[in-house]
Amino acid sequence: MLWVKAFHIVAVVTWFAAIFYLPRLFVYHASAEDQVSRERFKIMERKLYRGIMTPSMIVVLALGAWLLTFNPRYYFIDSHWMHAKLTLVALLVIYHFYCGHLLKVFRDDNNQRSHVFYRWFNEIPVFMLIAIVILVVVRPF
């Protein structure tokens, strides 16, 4: 179980690194004024999303599900903190796929939002990470 948990944490760190970086690329992409820069950002965004972010998410979800099987009664019935955590994880998955949607918007040169929007958008997973860590460590309910 500890090996599964260790690799789950590594995958979470990798997923969050990508979740923090992709919207930051969107900030720079939205500010780019020349075609060469915009094309470079498209490549960087695609490689990050497909090569790191999505595989990391899949590993996080698979190992997290595996961890739940070690003590399902505790996690699903007795641990309300886990219900809140899983809700936040589901919201992160939605955020992840919305980033994929934004990737396509930029790819097709259809972005209508400013870099300011993406700066705020980039902050959402920070608050989710803080809440998830508090739920897992403190287990307030």
Coordinates of N, CA, C and O in Angstrom, one line a residue:
M1 N 0.8 -1.2 0.0 CA 0.0 0.0 0.0 C 0.9 1.3 0.0 O 0.5 2.2 -0.7
L2 N 2.0 1.3 0.7 CA 2.8 2.5 0.8 C 3.5 2.8 -0.5 O 3.6 4.0 -0.9
W3 N 3.8 1.8 -1.3 CA 4.3 2.0 -2.7 C 3.3 2.7 -3.6 O 3.6 3.6 -4.3
V4 N 2.1 2.2 -3.5 CA 1.0 2.8 -4.3 C 0.8 4.2 -3.8 O 0.6 5.1 -4.7
K5 N 0.8 4.5 -2.5 CA 0.6 5.8 -2.0 C 1.7 6.7 -2.5 O 1.5 7.9 -2.9
A6 N 3.0 6.2 -2.4 CA 4.1 7.0 -2.8 C 4.0 7.4 -4.3 O 4.2 8.6 -4.7
F7 N 3.7 6.5 -5.2 CA 3.6 6.8 -6.6 C 2.4 7.7 -6.9 O 2.4 8.5 -7.8
H8 N 1.3 7.5 -6.1 CA 0.2 8.4 -6.2 C 0.6 9.9 -5.9 O 0.2 10.8 -6.7
I9 N 1.3 10.1 -4.9 CA 1.8 11.4 -4.5 C 2.7 12.0 -5.6 O 2.6 13.1 -6.0
V10 N 3.6 11.2 -6.1 CA 4.5 11.6 -7.2 C 3.6 12.0 -8.4 O 3.9 13.1 -9.0
A11 N 2.6 11.3 -8.8 CA 1.7 11.6 -9.9 C 0.9 12.9 -9.6 O 0.7 13.7 -10.5
V12 N 0.5 13.0 -8.4 CA -0.2 14.3 -8.0 C 0.7 15.5 -8.2 O 0.3 16.5 -8.8
V13 N 1.9 15.4 -7.7 CA 2.9 16.5 -7.9 C 3.1 16.8 -9.4 O 3.1 18.0 -9.8
T14 N 3.2 15.8 -10.2 CA 3.4 16.0 -11.6 C 2.2 16.6 -12.3 O 2.3 17.5 -13.1
W15 N 1.0 16.1 -11.9 CA -0.2 16.6 -12.5 C -0.4 18.1 -12.1 O -0.7 18.9 -13.0
F16 N -0.1 18.4 -10.9 CA -0.3 19.8 -10.4 C 0.7 20.7 -11.1 O 0.4 21.9 -11.4
A17 N 1.9 20.2 -11.2 CA 3.0 21.0 -11.9 C 2.4 21.4 -13.3 O 2.5 22.6 -13.7
A18 N 1.9 20.5 -14.0 CA 1.3 20.8 -15.3 C 0.1 21.6 -15.3 O -0.1 22.6 -16.1
I19 N -0.8 21.4 -14.3 CA -2.0 22.2 -14.1 C -1.6 23.7 -13.8 O -2.3 24.6 -14.2
F20 N -0.5 23.9 -13.1 CA -0.1 25.2 -12.8 C 0.6 25.9 -14.0 O 0.4 27.1 -14.3
Y21 N 1.3 25.1 -14.8 CA 2.1 25.6 -15.9 C 1.3 25.9 -17.2 O 1.5 26.9 -17.9
L22 N 0.3 25.0 -17.5 CA -0.4 25.2 -18.8 C -1.2 26.5 -18.8 O -1.1 27.3 -19.8
P23 N -2.0 26.9 -17.8 CA -2.6 28.2 -17.8 C -1.6 29.4 -17.8 O -1.9 30.4 -18.4
R24 N -0.4 29.2 -17.3 CA 0.6 30.2 -17.3 C 1.0 30.4 -18.8 O 1.3 31.5 -19.3
L25 N 1.2 29.3 -19.5 CA 1.4 29.3 -21.0 C 0.3 30.1 -21.7 O 0.6 30.8 -22.6
F26 N -0.9 29.8 -21.3 CA -2.0 30.6 -21.9 C -1.9 32.1 -21.7 O -2.2 32.9 -22.5
V27 N -1.4 32.5 -20.5 CA -1.2 33.9 -20.2 C -0.2 34.5 -21.2 O -0.5 35.5 -21.9
Y28 N 0.9 33.8 -21.4 CA 1.9 34.3 -22.4 C 1.4 34.2 -23.8 O 1.7 35.1 -24.6
H29 N 0.7 33.1 -24.1 CA 0.1 33.0 -25.5 C -0.9 34.1 -25.8 O -0.8 34.7 -26.9
A30 N -1.7 34.4 -24.8 CA -2.7 35.5 -25.0 C -2.0 36.8 -25.2 O -2.6 37.7 -25.9
S31 N -0.8 37.0 -24.7 CA -0.1 38.2 -24.8 C 0.8 38.3 -26.0 O 1.3 39.4 -26.4
A32 N 1.0 37.2 -26.7 CA 2.0 37.1 -27.8 C 1.4 37.9 -29.0 O 0.2 37.9 -29.3
E33 N 2.3 38.6 -29.6 CA 1.9 39.5 -30.7 C 2.4 39.1 -32.0 O 2.0 39.6 -33.1
D34 N 3.3 38.1 -32.1 CA 3.8 37.7 -33.4 C 3.5 36.2 -33.6 O 3.3 35.4 -32.7
Q35 N 3.4 35.8 -34.9 CA 3.0 34.5 -35.3 C 3.9 33.4 -34.8 O 3.5 32.3 -34.4
V36 N 5.2 33.7 -34.9 CA 6.2 32.7 -34.5 C 6.1 32.3 -33.0 O 6.1 31.2 -32.6
S37 N 5.8 33.3 -32.2 CA 5.6 33.1 -30.7 C 4.3 32.3 -30.5 O 4.3 31.3 -29.7
R38 N 3.3 32.6 -31.2 CA 2.0 31.9 -31.0 C 2.2 30.5 -31.5 O 1.6 29.6 -30.8
E39 N 2.9 30.2 -32.5 CA 3.1 28.8 -33.0 C 3.9 28.0 -32.0 O 3.7 26.9 -31.7
R40 N 4.9 28.7 -31.4 CA 5.7 28.0 -30.4 C 4.9 27.7 -29.1 O 5.0 26.6 -28.6
F41 N 4.0 28.6 -28.7 CA 3.2 28.3 -27.6 C 2.2 27.1 -27.9 O 1.9 26.3 -27.0
K42 N 1.7 27.1 -29.1 CA 0.8 26.0 -29.4 C 1.5 24.6 -29.3 O 0.9 23.7 -28.7
I43 N 2.8 24.6 -29.7 CA 3.5 23.3 -29.5 C 3.8 23.0 -28.1 O 3.6 21.9 -27.6
M44 N 4.2 24.0 -27.3 CA 4.5 23.8 -25.9 C 3.2 23.3 -25.1 O 3.3 22.4 -24.3
E45 N 2.1 24.0 -25.4 CA 0.9 23.7 -24.8 C 0.4 22.2 -25.1 O 0.0 21.5 -24.2
R46 N 0.5 21.9 -26.4 CA 0.1 20.6 -26.8 C 0.9 19.5 -26.1 O 0.4 18.5 -25.6
K47 N 2.2 19.7 -26.1 CA 3.1 18.7 -25.5 C 2.9 18.5 -24.0 O 3.0 17.4 -23.5
L48 N 2.7 19.7 -23.4 CA 2.5 19.6 -21.9 C 1.2 18.9 -21.6 O 1.2 18.0 -20.8
Y49 N 0.1 19.2 -22.4 CA -1.2 18.6 -22.1 C -1.2 17.1 -22.4 O -1.7 16.3 -21.6
R50 N -0.7 16.8 -23.6 CA -0.8 15.4 -24.0 C 0.3 14.5 -23.4 O 0.1 13.3 -23.2
G51 N 1.5 15.1 -23.2 CA 2.7 14.3 -22.8 C 2.9 14.2 -21.3 O 3.5 13.3 -20.8
I52 N 2.4 15.2 -20.5 CA 2.6 15.2 -19.1 C 1.3 15.3 -18.3 O 1.0 14.5 -17.4
M53 N 0.5 16.3 -18.7 CA -0.7 16.6 -17.8 C -1.7 15.4 -17.9 O -2.2 15.0 -16.8
T54 N -2.1 15.0 -19.1 CA -3.1 13.9 -19.2 C -2.6 12.6 -18.6 O -3.3 11.9 -17.9
P55 N -1.4 12.1 -19.0 CA -0.9 10.9 -18.4 C -0.8 10.9 -16.9 O -1.1 10.0 -16.2
S56 N -0.4 12.1 -16.4 CA -0.3 12.2 -14.9 C -1.7 12.1 -14.3 O -1.8 11.5 -13.2
M57 N -2.7 12.8 -14.9 CA -4.0 12.7 -14.4 C -4.5 11.2 -14.3 O -5.1 10.8 -13.3
I58 N -4.2 10.5 -15.4 CA -4.7 9.1 -15.5 C -4.0 8.3 -14.4 O -4.7 7.5 -13.7
V59 N -2.7 8.5 -14.2 CA -2.0 7.7 -13.1 C -2.6 8.1 -11.7 O -2.8 7.3 -10.9
V60 N -2.8 9.4 -11.5 CA -3.4 9.9 -10.2 C -4.7 9.2 -10.0 O -5.0 8.6 -8.9
L61 N -5.6 9.2 -11.0 CA -6.9 8.6 -10.8 C -6.8 7.1 -10.6 O -7.5 6.5 -9.7
A62 N -6.0 6.4 -11.4 CA -5.8 5.0 -11.2 C -5.3 4.6 -9.9 O -5.8 3.7 -9.2
L63 N -4.2 5.2 -9.5 CA -3.6 4.9 -8.2 C -4.5 5.3 -7.0 O -4.6 4.6 -6.0
G64 N -5.2 6.4 -7.2 CA -6.2 6.8 -6.1 C -7.3 5.8 -6.0 O -7.7 5.5 -4.8
A65 N -7.8 5.3 -7.1 CA -8.8 4.3 -7.0 C -8.3 3.0 -6.4 O -9.0 2.4 -5.6
W66 N -7.1 2.7 -6.7 CA -6.5 1.5 -6.1 C -6.3 1.7 -4.6 O -6.6 0.8 -3.8
L67 N -5.9 2.9 -4.2 CA -5.8 3.1 -2.7 C -7.1 3.0 -2.0 O -7.2 2.5 -0.9
L68 N -8.2 3.4 -2.7 CA -9.5 3.3 -2.1 C -9.9 1.8 -1.8 O -10.7 1.5 -0.9
T69 N -9.4 0.9 -2.6 CA -9.8 -0.5 -2.5 C -9.2 -1.1 -1.3 O -9.6 -2.2 -0.9
F70 N -8.1 -0.5 -0.7 CA -7.5 -1.1 0.5 C -8.4 -1.0 1.7 O -8.2 -1.9 2.6
N71 N -9.3 -0.1 1.8 CA -10.2 0.0 2.9 C -11.5 0.8 2.5 O -11.7 1.9 2.9
P72 N -12.3 0.1 1.6 CA -13.4 0.9 1.0 C -14.4 1.3 2.1 O -15.0 2.4 1.9
R73 N -14.7 0.5 3.1 CA -15.7 0.9 4.1 C -15.3 2.2 4.8 O -16.1 3.1 4.9
Y74 N -14.0 2.3 5.2 CA -13.5 3.5 5.8 C -13.7 4.7 4.9 O -14.2 5.8 5.3
Y75 N -13.2 4.6 3.7 CA -13.1 5.7 2.8 C -14.5 6.2 2.3 O -14.8 7.3 2.1
F76 N -15.4 5.2 2.0 CA -16.7 5.5 1.4 C -17.8 5.8 2.4 O -18.8 6.5 2.1
I77 N -17.7 5.2 3.6 CA -18.8 5.3 4.5 C -18.4 6.2 5.7 O -19.2 7.1 6.1
D78 N -17.2 6.0 6.3 CA -16.9 6.6 7.5 C -16.1 8.0 7.4 O -15.9 8.7 8.3
S79 N -15.6 8.3 6.2 CA -14.7 9.4 6.0 C -15.4 10.5 5.1 O -15.3 10.5 3.9
H80 N -16.0 11.4 5.8 CA -16.6 12.5 5.0 C -15.6 13.4 4.4 O -15.9 14.0 3.3
W81 N -14.4 13.5 5.0 CA -13.4 14.3 4.4 C -13.0 13.7 3.0 O -12.7 14.5 2.1
M82 N -13.1 12.4 2.8 CA -12.8 11.8 1.6 C -13.8 12.2 0.5 O -13.5 12.4 -0.7
H83 N -15.1 12.2 0.9 CA -16.1 12.7 0.0 C -15.8 14.1 -0.5 O -16.0 14.3 -1.7
A84 N -15.4 15.0 0.4 CA -15.1 16.3 0.0 C -13.9 16.3 -1.0 O -13.8 17.0 -2.0
K85 N -12.9 15.5 -0.6 CA -11.7 15.4 -1.4 C -12.0 14.9 -2.8 O -11.5 15.5 -3.8
L86 N -12.8 13.9 -2.9 CA -13.1 13.3 -4.2 C -14.0 14.3 -5.0 O -13.9 14.3 -6.3
T87 N -14.8 15.1 -4.4 CA -15.5 16.2 -5.1 C -14.5 17.2 -5.7 O -14.7 17.6 -6.9
L88 N -13.5 17.6 -4.9 CA -12.5 18.5 -5.4 C -11.7 17.9 -6.6 O -11.4 18.5 -7.6
V89 N -11.4 16.6 -6.4 CA -10.7 15.9 -7.5 C -11.5 15.9 -8.8 O -11.0 16.1 -9.9
A90 N -12.8 15.6 -8.6 CA -13.7 15.7 -9.8 C -13.7 17.0 -10.5 O -13.7 17.2 -11.7
L91 N -13.7 18.1 -9.6 CA -13.7 19.5 -10.2 C -12.3 19.7 -10.9 O -12.3 20.4 -11.9
L92 N -11.3 19.1 -10.3 CA -10.0 19.3 -11.0 C -10.0 18.6 -12.4 O -9.3 19.0 -13.3
V93 N -10.6 17.4 -12.4 CA -10.7 16.7 -13.7 C -11.5 17.6 -14.7 O -11.1 17.7 -15.9
I94 N -12.5 18.2 -14.3 CA -13.3 19.2 -15.1 C -12.4 20.3 -15.6 O -12.3 20.7 -16.7
Y95 N -11.6 20.9 -14.6 CA -10.7 21.9 -14.9 C -9.7 21.5 -16.0 O -9.3 22.2 -16.9
H96 N -9.2 20.2 -15.8 CA -8.2 19.6 -16.7 C -8.8 19.6 -18.1 O -8.1 20.1 -19.1
F97 N -10.0 19.1 -18.3 CA -10.6 19.0 -19.6 C -10.9 20.4 -20.2 O -10.9 20.6 -21.4
Y98 N -11.3 21.3 -19.3 CA -11.5 22.7 -19.8 C -10.2 23.3 -20.3 O -10.2 24.0 -21.3
C99 N -9.1 23.0 -19.7 CA -7.8 23.4 -20.2 C -7.6 22.8 -21.6 O -7.0 23.4 -22.5
G100 N -8.0 21.5 -21.8 CA -7.9 20.9 -23.1 C -8.8 21.6 -24.1 O -8.4 21.8 -25.3
H101 N -9.9 22.1 -23.7 CA -10.8 22.9 -24.6 C -10.1 24.2 -24.9 O -10.1 24.6 -26.1
L102 N -9.5 24.9 -23.9 CA -8.8 26.1 -24.2 C -7.6 25.9 -25.1 O -7.3 26.8 -26.0
L103 N -6.9 24.8 -25.0 CA -5.8 24.4 -25.9 C -6.3 24.4 -27.3 O -5.6 25.0 -28.2
K104 N -7.5 23.9 -27.6 CA -8.0 23.8 -28.9 C -8.4 25.3 -29.4 O -8.3 25.6 -30.6
V105 N -8.9 26.1 -28.5 CA -9.3 27.5 -28.8 C -8.0 28.2 -29.3 O -8.0 28.9 -30.3
F106 N -6.9 28.0 -28.6 CA -5.6 28.7 -29.0 C -5.1 28.0 -30.3 O -4.6 28.8 -31.2
R107 N -5.2 26.7 -30.4 CA -4.7 26.0 -31.6 C -5.4 26.6 -32.8 O -4.8 26.8 -33.9
D108 N -6.7 26.8 -32.7 CA -7.5 27.3 -33.9 C -7.5 28.9 -34.0 O -8.2 29.4 -34.8
D109 N -6.7 29.5 -33.2 CA -6.6 31.0 -33.2 C -7.9 31.7 -32.9 O -8.2 32.7 -33.5
N110 N -8.7 31.1 -32.0 CA -10.0 31.7 -31.7 C -10.1 32.3 -30.3 O -11.2 32.5 -29.8
N111 N -8.9 32.5 -29.6 CA -8.9 33.0 -28.3 C -9.5 34.4 -28.3 O -9.0 35.3 -29.1
Q112 N -10.5 34.7 -27.4 CA -11.1 36.0 -27.3 C -10.8 36.6 -26.0 O -11.2 37.8 -25.7
R113 N -10.1 35.9 -25.1 CA -9.8 36.4 -23.7 C -8.4 37.0 -23.6 O -7.5 36.6 -24.3
S114 N -8.3 37.9 -22.6 CA -7.0 38.6 -22.4 C -6.2 37.7 -21.5 O -6.6 36.8 -20.8
H115 N -4.9 38.2 -21.4 CA -4.0 37.5 -20.4 C -4.5 37.6 -19.0 O -4.2 36.8 -18.2
V116 N -5.2 38.6 -18.7 CA -5.7 38.8 -17.3 C -6.7 37.7 -16.9 O -6.6 37.2 -15.8
F117 N -7.6 37.3 -17.8 CA -8.5 36.2 -17.6 C -7.7 34.9 -17.2 O -8.0 34.2 -16.2
Y118 N -6.6 34.7 -18.0 CA -5.8 33.5 -17.7 C -5.0 33.6 -16.5 O -4.7 32.5 -15.8
R119 N -4.6 34.8 -16.1 CA -3.9 34.9 -14.8 C -4.9 34.5 -13.6 O -4.4 33.8 -12.7
W120 N -6.1 34.9 -13.7 CA -7.1 34.5 -12.7 C -7.4 33.0 -12.8 O -7.5 32.3 -11.8
F121 N -7.6 32.6 -14.0 CA -7.9 31.1 -14.2 C -6.8 30.3 -13.7 O -7.1 29.2 -13.1
N122 N -5.6 30.7 -13.7 CA -4.4 30.0 -13.2 C -4.4 29.8 -11.7 O -3.8 28.9 -11.2
E123 N -5.2 30.6 -11.0 CA -5.2 30.6 -9.5 C -6.2 29.5 -9.0 O -6.1 29.1 -7.9
I124 N -7.1 29.1 -9.8 CA -8.2 28.2 -9.3 C -7.6 26.9 -8.7 O -7.9 26.5 -7.6
P125 N -6.6 26.2 -9.4 CA -6.1 25.0 -8.8 C -5.3 25.2 -7.6 O -5.2 24.2 -6.8
V126 N -4.8 26.4 -7.3 CA -4.0 26.6 -6.1 C -5.0 26.4 -4.9 O -4.6 25.8 -3.9
F127 N -6.1 27.0 -5.0 CA -7.1 26.9 -3.9 C -7.6 25.4 -3.7 O -7.8 25.0 -2.6
M128 N -7.7 24.8 -4.8 CA -8.1 23.3 -4.7 C -7.0 22.5 -4.1 O -7.3 21.6 -3.2
L129 N -5.8 22.8 -4.4 CA -4.7 22.0 -3.8 C -4.6 22.3 -2.3 O -4.5 21.3 -1.5
I130 N -4.8 23.5 -1.9 CA -4.8 23.8 -0.5 C -5.9 23.1 0.2 O -5.6 22.5 1.3
A131 N -7.1 23.1 -0.3 CA -8.2 22.4 0.3 C -8.0 20.9 0.4 O -8.3 20.3 1.4
I132 N -7.5 20.3 -0.7 CA -7.2 18.9 -0.7 C -6.2 18.5 0.3 O -6.4 17.5 1.1
V133 N -5.1 19.2 0.4 CA -4.0 18.9 1.4 C -4.6 19.0 2.8 O -4.3 18.1 3.6
I134 N -5.4 20.1 3.1 CA -5.9 20.2 4.4 C -6.9 19.0 4.7 O -6.9 18.5 5.8
L135 N -7.7 18.7 3.7 CA -8.6 17.5 4.0 C -7.9 16.2 4.2 O -8.3 15.5 5.1
V136 N -6.8 16.0 3.5 CA -6.1 14.7 3.7 C -5.3 14.7 5.0 O -5.2 13.7 5.7
V137 N -4.6 15.8 5.3 CA -3.8 15.8 6.5 C -4.6 16.1 7.8 O -4.4 15.3 8.8
V138 N -5.5 17.0 7.8 CA -6.2 17.4 9.0 C -7.4 16.5 9.2 O -7.8 16.2 10.3
R139 N -8.0 16.1 8.1 CA -9.3 15.3 8.2 C -10.3 15.9 9.1 O -10.7 15.3 10.2
P140 N -10.8 17.1 8.8 CA -11.6 17.9 9.7 C -13.0 17.3 10.0 O -13.6 17.7 11.0
F141 N -13.4 16.4 9.2 CA -14.7 15.7 9.4 C -14.8 14.4 8.8 O -14.0 13.9 8.1

